[in-house]
Amino acid sequence: MITIIKRVELPGLAVAALAVCVLAALCLGEPRLRPATALAALTDPAHPLRVPVWEVRLPRALLGLVAGAGLAAAGLLLQDVLRNPIAGPELLGVSSGAAVVVATIVVLGLGVPLVVQPWAALAGAVVAGALVLLAIGRTRDPAHVALVGAAVSAACGGLVVAVVGLGTQGNVVVLFRYLLGSLAARGWPHLETVTPLVAAGVGAAWLLRRRVEALTLGDDVAAGLGVPVTRTRVAAVGVAALLAAAVASVCGPVAFVALLAPHLARRLLGTVSTRRVLPLAVLLGGLLLALADLASRLLLYPVELPVGIATTLVGVPALVLLSRRTAVPA
Amino acid sequence: MSTTEPPVLAARGLSAGHARRVVVADLTLEVRPRTVTALVGPNGSGKSTLLMTLARVLRRQAGEVLLDDRPIDRLPSTEVARRLGVLPQTAVVPTGATVRELVEQGRYPQLGPWAMLRRHDDGAMRRALELTGLTPLADRRLDSLSGGERQRAWIAMTLAQETGVLLLDEPTTYLDVRHQIDLMRLVEHLRDDHGLTVVMVLHDLNQAARHADRVVALRDGRVLADGTPREVLTSGTLRSVFDVDALVVDDPVTGRPLFVAR
Ligand SMILES: Nc1ncnc2c1ncn2[C@@H]1O[C@H](COP(=O)(O)OP(=O)(O)OP(=O)(O)O)[C@@H](O)[C@H]1O
Ligand SMILES: [Mg+2]
């Protein structure tokens, strides 16, 4: 009975928390607004505060939700399909591979249209991910995979620094974005670029949910259930790479949301079943990134930190806890 | 046992193995409907390889496998999974999943394109839990169960598939005597009352002798003996298959052959 209540109410609570979070994002900052004023500016195109609320704060808050949702779906797919509880686009080098490509495009002014950038980023994500997969060979040891992924990510970070250093506009904001991830100065065009891709990716994850869940029982059991094992694994990793690349092309390689959101959802729901975890994980991913963005804006106000610092500060201790809990006992 | 009916499952000139390594070469085998076949043989003799290839979990290297007289490769994989359920030795216990969630996975082949569970699925899952005696444990986490309870949960998952053919790899491993007997009775019940065909790998020869209609003995990927328990379980075959010196007597309870190592 309790689990039934949980399954109905937790998504409701998450949606409510998301709404509060967006409202707070609209109100906080300079100038600080009352909720009523923020809502008035939202609904009235002639309102004097229309620009900060509608053009700056709203798209940024929504971008946080969408990007977080996409990252969460990517993390869930990778964790279940690779049977690795600490898998995620950031730990497989996928996010930072995407960031290298986009940083190169932006910093060197290559003039690639915004809508094409996610696909270019996907190429970077696939190359970095393929490097990791080649390097790990046949091992399935979660820690080993994460270690190789971290090495590839570090190499990509070095490339980002080099690229940003090469550029004429070599400023710290650009460096932050492609090294750590940031939602600063993102507007409607960015949201419009990433939203359809995230929607498609989350939809694909939903269609794949049962096959992915069967893969958690081992390849042979899944094959015995009629699941096309290799095709499912390739599809799920491809969808995860696309999601991570789409997000990274706009926000940079925001870390740990993909890792944490699925685990949080599993904890709250008390289940590991992919199909049950997916909806709440997606909502929590959006919530986590939106909260992290608020924190990064307000923590050292008026100085703004890149959101990637906030997610990393929360994510690293959580990763340590997780890897301790999932470590193979000696 | 009828020998005139066409086989439900057959291998013709089948070669199977891993990567390029051949484990089972040019094997021919026919499994009649509503029979229980025991696959026996030493470790590494190719029992699991054969079973997985019959289930199309492993890709065959040569020859063919026929399911209901049709080449299994021509059937869509969900169609195969609706007719044939398999319990591999390599199953991975998902940390945190419950018995019910595991059994639910057995319904995957029956689900429609949107993969939604319907009422009939609930019925199949309930029956699978009942048959394996797991109803009281349905909401327990698999990693909190004993090895034998967990083994029954895997069997329940396979039963939830509601297939006419069951391939079980060492289903009695981890089970205590009581549950081994229960499982063997369940297999007989499924054959007699539900018309199922079962092929299972067993290590306990007396169990094979007692509960199987037919025993197939493998060694180094070849069939060394194939027939009724009485035909196969002789001291001669036991020596050639397992290198053991054994006495075979009549079981006073069942009248089946009983093997005693010397
Ligand atoms: N995944 C694999 N890759 C390569 N070789 C394998 C693989 N699985 C099994 N083998 C090899 O194939 C041969 C047959 O193995 P198989 O698992 O079929 O034996 P088995 O009769 O089921 O043994 P057991 O009683 O120990 O389960 C063995 O020599 C084994 O080393
Ligand atoms: Mg075996």
Tab-separated table of N, CA and C in Angstrom, chain A residues 8-134:
chain	number	residue	atom	x	y	z
A	8	VAL	N	2.393	7.082	-6.767
A	8	VAL	CA	1.515	8.128	-7.283
A	8	VAL	C	1.981	9.495	-6.800
A	9	GLU	N	2.386	9.561	-5.529
A	9	GLU	CA	2.611	10.879	-4.947
A	9	GLU	C	3.999	11.447	-5.190
A	10	LEU	N	4.988	10.573	-5.282
A	10	LEU	CA	6.337	11.112	-5.457
A	10	LEU	C	6.475	11.952	-6.730
A	11	PRO	N	5.986	11.482	-7.871
A	11	PRO	CA	6.085	12.336	-9.059
A	11	PRO	C	5.330	13.651	-8.865
A	12	GLY	N	4.175	13.595	-8.177
A	12	GLY	CA	3.421	14.818	-7.906
A	12	GLY	C	4.242	15.800	-7.090
A	13	LEU	N	4.871	15.282	-6.028
A	13	LEU	CA	5.720	16.134	-5.190
A	13	LEU	C	6.864	16.720	-6.007
A	14	ALA	N	7.450	15.889	-6.858
A	14	ALA	CA	8.580	16.369	-7.660
A	14	ALA	C	8.129	17.492	-8.592
A	15	VAL	N	6.953	17.342	-9.187
A	15	VAL	CA	6.454	18.382	-10.086
A	15	VAL	C	6.218	19.680	-9.304
A	16	ALA	N	5.625	19.554	-8.101
A	16	ALA	CA	5.391	20.740	-7.276
A	16	ALA	C	6.715	21.409	-6.935
A	17	ALA	N	7.707	20.607	-6.558
A	17	ALA	CA	9.014	21.167	-6.211
A	17	ALA	C	9.623	21.871	-7.423
A	18	LEU	N	9.426	21.281	-8.601
A	18	LEU	CA	9.938	21.908	-9.824
A	18	LEU	C	9.306	23.281	-10.027
A	19	ALA	N	7.980	23.372	-9.815
A	19	ALA	CA	7.280	24.639	-10.006
A	19	ALA	C	7.809	25.690	-9.045
A	20	VAL	N	7.991	25.295	-7.774
A	20	VAL	CA	8.514	26.223	-6.774
A	20	VAL	C	9.901	26.703	-7.193
A	21	CYS	N	10.688	25.757	-7.667
A	21	CYS	CA	12.056	26.055	-8.063
A	21	CYS	C	12.090	27.076	-9.211
A	22	VAL	N	11.223	26.887	-10.202
A	22	VAL	CA	11.176	27.820	-11.323
A	22	VAL	C	10.738	29.198	-10.843
A	23	LEU	N	9.739	29.221	-9.967
A	23	LEU	CA	9.261	30.503	-9.453
A	23	LEU	C	10.386	31.215	-8.699
A	24	ALA	N	11.102	30.467	-7.876
A	24	ALA	CA	12.217	31.066	-7.141
A	24	ALA	C	13.261	31.610	-8.103
A	25	ALA	N	13.515	30.866	-9.182
A	25	ALA	CA	14.507	31.318	-10.155
A	25	ALA	C	14.062	32.619	-10.816
A	26	LEU	N	12.733	32.779	-10.979
A	26	LEU	CA	12.217	34.012	-11.595
A	26	LEU	C	12.351	35.194	-10.640
A	27	CYS	N	12.247	34.937	-9.336
A	27	CYS	CA	12.208	36.020	-8.347
A	27	CYS	C	13.594	36.453	-7.889
A	28	LEU	N	14.508	35.499	-7.752
A	28	LEU	CA	15.781	35.810	-7.106
A	28	LEU	C	16.785	36.407	-8.095
A	29	GLY	N	17.673	37.226	-7.551
A	29	GLY	CA	18.675	37.875	-8.393
A	29	GLY	C	18.521	39.383	-8.293
A	30	GLU	N	19.118	40.063	-9.234
A	30	GLU	CA	19.040	41.529	-9.232
A	30	GLU	C	18.250	41.987	-10.452
A	31	PRO	N	17.092	42.609	-10.374
A	31	PRO	CA	16.404	42.956	-9.129
A	31	PRO	C	15.673	41.760	-8.535
A	32	ARG	N	15.539	41.750	-7.214
A	32	ARG	CA	14.762	40.705	-6.554
A	32	ARG	C	13.284	41.058	-6.645
A	33	LEU	N	12.464	40.067	-7.007
A	33	LEU	CA	11.036	40.337	-7.229
A	33	LEU	C	10.188	39.516	-6.277
A	34	ARG	N	8.962	40.069	-6.011
A	34	ARG	CA	7.968	39.248	-5.312
A	34	ARG	C	7.406	38.260	-6.327
A	35	PRO	N	6.933	37.103	-5.855
A	35	PRO	CA	6.343	36.130	-6.784
A	35	PRO	C	5.243	36.750	-7.645
A	36	ALA	N	4.395	37.608	-7.016
A	36	ALA	CA	3.298	38.205	-7.792
A	36	ALA	C	3.850	39.061	-8.935
A	37	THR	N	4.889	39.833	-8.638
A	37	THR	CA	5.487	40.680	-9.670
A	37	THR	C	6.075	39.827	-10.790
A	38	ALA	N	6.774	38.767	-10.375
A	38	ALA	CA	7.385	37.890	-11.380
A	38	ALA	C	6.320	37.285	-12.284
A	39	LEU	N	5.217	36.833	-11.671
A	39	LEU	CA	4.150	36.226	-12.476
A	39	LEU	C	3.505	37.265	-13.383
A	40	ALA	N	3.357	38.508	-12.872
A	40	ALA	CA	2.777	39.571	-13.692
A	40	ALA	C	3.670	39.839	-14.908
A	41	ALA	N	4.988	39.895	-14.657
A	41	ALA	CA	5.925	40.146	-15.758
A	41	ALA	C	5.893	39.002	-16.768
A	42	LEU	N	5.565	37.829	-16.256
A	42	LEU	CA	5.527	36.654	-17.123
A	42	LEU	C	4.342	36.707	-18.080
A	43	THR	N	3.211	37.200	-17.541
A	43	THR	CA	1.979	37.158	-18.333
A	43	THR	C	1.751	38.423	-19.158
A	44	ASP	N	2.374	39.531	-18.755
A	44	ASP	CA	2.104	40.803	-19.439
A	44	ASP	C	3.308	41.208	-20.287
A	45	PRO	N	3.176	41.187	-21.608
A	45	PRO	CA	4.321	41.491	-22.475
A	45	PRO	C	4.801	42.942	-22.338
A	46	ALA	N	3.941	43.833	-21.793
A	46	ALA	CA	4.341	45.235	-21.692
A	46	ALA	C	4.910	45.576	-20.318
A	47	HIS	N	5.036	44.584	-19.458
A	47	HIS	CA	5.513	44.828	-18.093
A	47	HIS	C	6.949	45.377	-18.121
A	48	PRO	N	7.277	46.347	-17.240
A	48	PRO	CA	8.640	46.917	-17.255
A	48	PRO	C	9.732	45.904	-16.921
A	49	LEU	N	9.365	44.829	-16.202
A	49	LEU	CA	10.383	43.829	-15.855
A	49	LEU	C	10.344	42.619	-16.800
A	50	ARG	N	9.685	42.812	-17.920
A	50	ARG	CA	9.523	41.724	-18.872
A	50	ARG	C	10.881	41.110	-19.277
A	51	VAL	N	11.848	41.946	-19.569
A	51	VAL	CA	13.118	41.434	-20.102
A	51	VAL	C	13.847	40.520	-19.107
A	52	PRO	N	14.106	40.982	-17.869
A	52	PRO	CA	14.813	40.050	-16.973
A	52	PRO	C	14.032	38.767	-16.695
A	53	VAL	N	12.716	38.872	-16.575
A	53	VAL	CA	11.951	37.677	-16.218
A	53	VAL	C	11.775	36.764	-17.426
A	54	TRP	N	11.310	37.327	-18.534
A	54	TRP	CA	10.939	36.504	-19.683
A	54	TRP	C	12.127	36.129	-20.552
A	55	GLU	N	13.039	37.061	-20.733
A	55	GLU	CA	14.136	36.801	-21.671
A	55	GLU	C	15.358	36.179	-21.001
A	56	VAL	N	15.504	36.443	-19.689
A	56	VAL	CA	16.719	35.954	-19.031
A	56	VAL	C	16.429	34.799	-18.073
A	57	ARG	N	15.563	35.063	-17.091
A	57	ARG	CA	15.429	34.064	-16.024
A	57	ARG	C	14.619	32.841	-16.439
A	58	LEU	N	13.516	33.061	-17.148
A	58	LEU	CA	12.667	31.913	-17.496
A	58	LEU	C	13.379	30.895	-18.395
A	59	PRO	N	13.969	31.351	-19.531
A	59	PRO	CA	14.620	30.326	-20.373
A	59	PRO	C	15.734	29.607	-19.628
A	60	ARG	N	16.427	30.332	-18.768
A	60	ARG	CA	17.515	29.683	-18.031
A	60	ARG	C	16.979	28.622	-17.067
A	61	ALA	N	15.896	28.983	-16.362
A	61	ALA	CA	15.315	28.010	-15.423
A	61	ALA	C	14.799	26.785	-16.184
A	62	LEU	N	14.126	27.026	-17.293
A	62	LEU	CA	13.585	25.896	-18.066
A	62	LEU	C	14.708	25.054	-18.661
A	63	LEU	N	15.780	25.726	-19.076
A	63	LEU	CA	16.912	24.991	-19.629
A	63	LEU	C	17.484	24.032	-18.582
A	64	GLY	N	17.531	24.524	-17.337
A	64	GLY	CA	18.005	23.655	-16.256
A	64	GLY	C	17.145	22.407	-16.143
A	65	LEU	N	15.824	22.603	-16.178
A	65	LEU	CA	14.915	21.456	-16.064
A	65	LEU	C	15.131	20.464	-17.196
A	66	VAL	N	15.145	20.998	-18.422
A	66	VAL	CA	15.234	20.126	-19.594
A	66	VAL	C	16.571	19.385	-19.611
A	67	ALA	N	17.648	20.144	-19.356
A	67	ALA	CA	18.976	19.524	-19.395
A	67	ALA	C	19.100	18.463	-18.309
A	68	GLY	N	18.614	18.780	-17.110
A	68	GLY	CA	18.686	17.819	-16.010
A	68	GLY	C	17.894	16.560	-16.318
A	69	ALA	N	16.709	16.753	-16.919
A	69	ALA	CA	15.875	15.600	-17.270
A	69	ALA	C	16.604	14.707	-18.268
A	70	GLY	N	17.204	15.334	-19.277
A	70	GLY	CA	17.915	14.563	-20.303
A	70	GLY	C	19.093	13.809	-19.707
A	71	LEU	N	19.842	14.475	-18.824
A	71	LEU	CA	20.995	13.819	-18.212
A	71	LEU	C	20.561	12.630	-17.361
A	72	ALA	N	19.468	12.797	-16.630
A	72	ALA	CA	18.984	11.708	-15.775
A	72	ALA	C	18.620	10.488	-16.611
A	73	ALA	N	17.918	10.710	-17.728
A	73	ALA	CA	17.544	9.579	-18.586
A	73	ALA	C	18.796	8.907	-19.131
A	74	ALA	N	19.788	9.718	-19.529
A	74	ALA	CA	21.037	9.158	-20.050
A	74	ALA	C	21.722	8.306	-18.988
A	75	GLY	N	21.782	8.823	-17.763
A	75	GLY	CA	22.437	8.089	-16.682
A	75	GLY	C	21.734	6.771	-16.391
A	76	LEU	N	20.416	6.811	-16.353
A	76	LEU	CA	19.655	5.592	-16.058
A	76	LEU	C	19.904	4.525	-17.132
A	77	LEU	N	19.845	4.948	-18.401
A	77	LEU	CA	20.077	3.992	-19.486
A	77	LEU	C	21.455	3.360	-19.359
A	78	LEU	N	22.478	4.189	-19.134
A	78	LEU	CA	23.846	3.653	-19.082
A	78	LEU	C	24.037	2.730	-17.884
A	79	GLN	N	23.517	3.134	-16.727
A	79	GLN	CA	23.695	2.310	-15.531
A	79	GLN	C	23.055	0.935	-15.717
A	80	ASP	N	21.856	0.896	-16.274
A	80	ASP	CA	21.156	-0.384	-16.365
A	80	ASP	C	21.682	-1.254	-17.500
A	81	VAL	N	22.013	-0.612	-18.608
A	81	VAL	CA	22.399	-1.387	-19.777
A	81	VAL	C	23.840	-1.911	-19.629
A	82	LEU	N	24.675	-1.186	-18.902
A	82	LEU	CA	26.038	-1.650	-18.663
A	82	LEU	C	26.146	-2.381	-17.324
A	83	ARG	N	25.031	-2.474	-16.597
A	83	ARG	CA	25.002	-3.073	-15.264
A	83	ARG	C	26.107	-2.490	-14.387
A	84	ASN	N	26.250	-1.172	-14.471
A	84	ASN	CA	27.311	-0.482	-13.736
A	84	ASN	C	26.687	0.677	-12.974
A	85	PRO	N	26.606	0.560	-11.629
A	85	PRO	CA	25.875	1.577	-10.870
A	85	PRO	C	26.535	2.956	-10.906
A	86	ILE	N	27.793	3.040	-11.283
A	86	ILE	CA	28.399	4.367	-11.325
A	86	ILE	C	28.629	4.843	-12.752
A	87	ALA	N	27.914	4.248	-13.707
A	87	ALA	CA	28.036	4.725	-15.086
A	87	ALA	C	27.258	6.023	-15.253
A	88	GLY	N	27.702	6.829	-16.180
A	88	GLY	CA	27.016	8.079	-16.503
A	88	GLY	C	27.783	8.717	-17.624
A	89	PRO	N	27.173	9.648	-18.349
A	89	PRO	CA	27.892	10.232	-19.495
A	89	PRO	C	29.196	10.911	-19.072
A	90	GLU	N	29.236	11.463	-17.859
A	90	GLU	CA	30.467	12.125	-17.447
A	90	GLU	C	31.554	11.121	-17.105
A	91	LEU	N	31.138	9.937	-16.609
A	91	LEU	CA	32.138	8.947	-16.220
A	91	LEU	C	32.543	8.052	-17.394
A	92	LEU	N	31.887	8.225	-18.532
A	92	LEU	CA	32.311	7.466	-19.714
A	92	LEU	C	32.981	8.385	-20.727
A	93	GLY	N	33.247	9.636	-20.332
A	93	GLY	CA	33.926	10.553	-21.235
A	93	GLY	C	33.018	11.155	-22.290
A	94	VAL	N	31.739	10.749	-22.295
A	94	VAL	CA	30.831	11.170	-23.351
A	94	VAL	C	30.551	12.672	-23.276
A	95	SER	N	30.284	13.157	-22.068
A	95	SER	CA	29.963	14.582	-21.917
A	95	SER	C	31.149	15.460	-22.288
A	96	SER	N	32.334	15.081	-21.805
A	96	SER	CA	33.479	15.960	-22.060
A	96	SER	C	33.926	15.868	-23.518
A	97	GLY	N	33.727	14.708	-24.146
A	97	GLY	CA	34.011	14.601	-25.577
A	97	GLY	C	33.137	15.562	-26.369
A	98	ALA	N	31.862	15.631	-25.983
A	98	ALA	CA	30.949	16.560	-26.641
A	98	ALA	C	31.385	18.004	-26.387
A	99	ALA	N	31.823	18.281	-25.159
A	99	ALA	CA	32.207	19.649	-24.804
A	99	ALA	C	33.409	20.122	-25.615
A	100	VAL	N	34.354	19.216	-25.880
A	100	VAL	CA	35.535	19.606	-26.661
A	100	VAL	C	35.112	20.130	-28.033
A	101	VAL	N	34.221	19.385	-28.672
A	101	VAL	CA	33.794	19.761	-30.016
A	101	VAL	C	33.089	21.122	-29.993
A	102	VAL	N	32.170	21.306	-29.049
A	102	VAL	CA	31.421	22.563	-29.016
A	102	VAL	C	32.331	23.731	-28.638
A	103	ALA	N	33.247	23.494	-27.690
A	103	ALA	CA	34.184	24.557	-27.321
A	103	ALA	C	34.989	24.978	-28.553
A	104	THR	N	35.418	23.988	-29.333
A	104	THR	CA	36.183	24.300	-30.540
A	104	THR	C	35.360	25.148	-31.501
A	105	ILE	N	34.104	24.751	-31.696
A	105	ILE	CA	33.239	25.496	-32.608
A	105	ILE	C	33.056	26.928	-32.134
A	106	VAL	N	32.772	27.082	-30.847
A	106	VAL	CA	32.436	28.403	-30.315
A	106	VAL	C	33.673	29.288	-30.218
A	107	VAL	N	34.723	28.755	-29.620
A	107	VAL	CA	35.898	29.577	-29.352
A	107	VAL	C	36.607	29.974	-30.645
A	108	LEU	N	36.710	29.048	-31.567
A	108	LEU	CA	37.399	29.374	-32.813
A	108	LEU	C	36.471	30.015	-33.837
A	109	GLY	N	35.211	30.249	-33.433
A	109	GLY	CA	34.273	30.934	-34.322
A	109	GLY	C	34.085	30.217	-35.640
A	110	LEU	N	33.812	28.916	-35.602
A	110	LEU	CA	33.700	28.148	-36.832
A	110	LEU	C	32.369	28.372	-37.556
A	111	GLY	N	31.473	29.123	-36.938
A	111	GLY	CA	30.235	29.473	-37.619
A	111	GLY	C	29.299	28.313	-37.892
A	112	VAL	N	29.275	27.326	-36.999
A	112	VAL	CA	28.316	26.223	-37.131
A	112	VAL	C	26.999	26.672	-36.496
A	113	PRO	N	25.884	26.569	-37.236
A	113	PRO	CA	24.612	27.028	-36.671
A	113	PRO	C	24.266	26.299	-35.372
A	114	LEU	N	23.536	26.997	-34.507
A	114	LEU	CA	23.211	26.460	-33.189
A	114	LEU	C	22.525	25.092	-33.273
A	115	VAL	N	21.595	24.942	-34.231
A	115	VAL	CA	20.848	23.669	-34.285
A	115	VAL	C	21.718	22.508	-34.734
A	116	VAL	N	22.831	22.801	-35.380
A	116	VAL	CA	23.704	21.717	-35.847
A	116	VAL	C	24.689	21.310	-34.753
A	117	GLN	N	24.926	22.241	-33.804
A	117	GLN	CA	25.953	21.978	-32.790
A	117	GLN	C	25.736	20.693	-31.986
A	118	PRO	N	24.486	20.358	-31.580
A	118	PRO	CA	24.328	19.093	-30.845
A	118	PRO	C	24.814	17.893	-31.638
A	119	TRP	N	24.635	17.917	-32.951
A	119	TRP	CA	25.044	16.758	-33.757
A	119	TRP	C	26.564	16.689	-33.864
A	120	ALA	N	27.193	17.880	-33.978
A	120	ALA	CA	28.659	17.901	-33.934
A	120	ALA	C	29.135	17.388	-32.578
A	121	ALA	N	28.428	17.838	-31.524
A	121	ALA	CA	28.791	17.390	-30.176
A	121	ALA	C	28.642	15.874	-30.061
A	122	LEU	N	27.616	15.327	-30.728
A	122	LEU	CA	27.395	13.882	-30.683
A	122	LEU	C	28.614	13.137	-31.250
A	123	ALA	N	29.192	13.709	-32.314
A	123	ALA	CA	30.392	13.084	-32.884
A	123	ALA	C	31.491	13.023	-31.830
A	124	GLY	N	31.682	14.142	-31.106
A	124	GLY	CA	32.698	14.159	-30.052
A	124	GLY	C	32.372	13.156	-28.956
A	125	ALA	N	31.082	13.083	-28.600
A	125	ALA	CA	30.660	12.157	-27.544
A	125	ALA	C	30.930	10.718	-27.958
A	126	VAL	N	30.624	10.408	-29.227
A	126	VAL	CA	30.784	9.038	-29.701
A	126	VAL	C	32.267	8.655	-29.745
A	127	VAL	N	33.111	9.595	-30.197
A	127	VAL	CA	34.541	9.299	-30.257
A	127	VAL	C	35.085	9.032	-28.854
A	128	ALA	N	34.734	9.914	-27.892
A	128	ALA	CA	35.240	9.724	-26.531
A	128	ALA	C	34.684	8.439	-25.921
A	129	GLY	N	33.386	8.199	-26.116
A	129	GLY	CA	32.777	6.985	-25.581
A	129	GLY	C	33.381	5.733	-26.188
A	130	ALA	N	33.651	5.776	-27.509
A	130	ALA	CA	34.236	4.621	-28.185
A	130	ALA	C	35.648	4.368	-27.657
A	131	LEU	N	36.390	5.462	-27.396
A	131	LEU	CA	37.736	5.309	-26.818
A	131	LEU	C	37.653	4.568	-25.491
A	132	VAL	N	36.696	4.980	-24.658
A	132	VAL	CA	36.548	4.324	-23.354
A	132	VAL	C	36.205	2.852	-23.548
A	133	LEU	N	35.250	2.577	-24.432
A	133	LEU	CA	34.827	1.186	-24.627
A	133	LEU	C	35.968	0.335	-25.168
A	134	LEU	N	36.785	0.911	-26.093
A	134	LEU	CA	37.927	0.171	-26.613
A	134	LEU	C	38.948	-0.078	-25.517
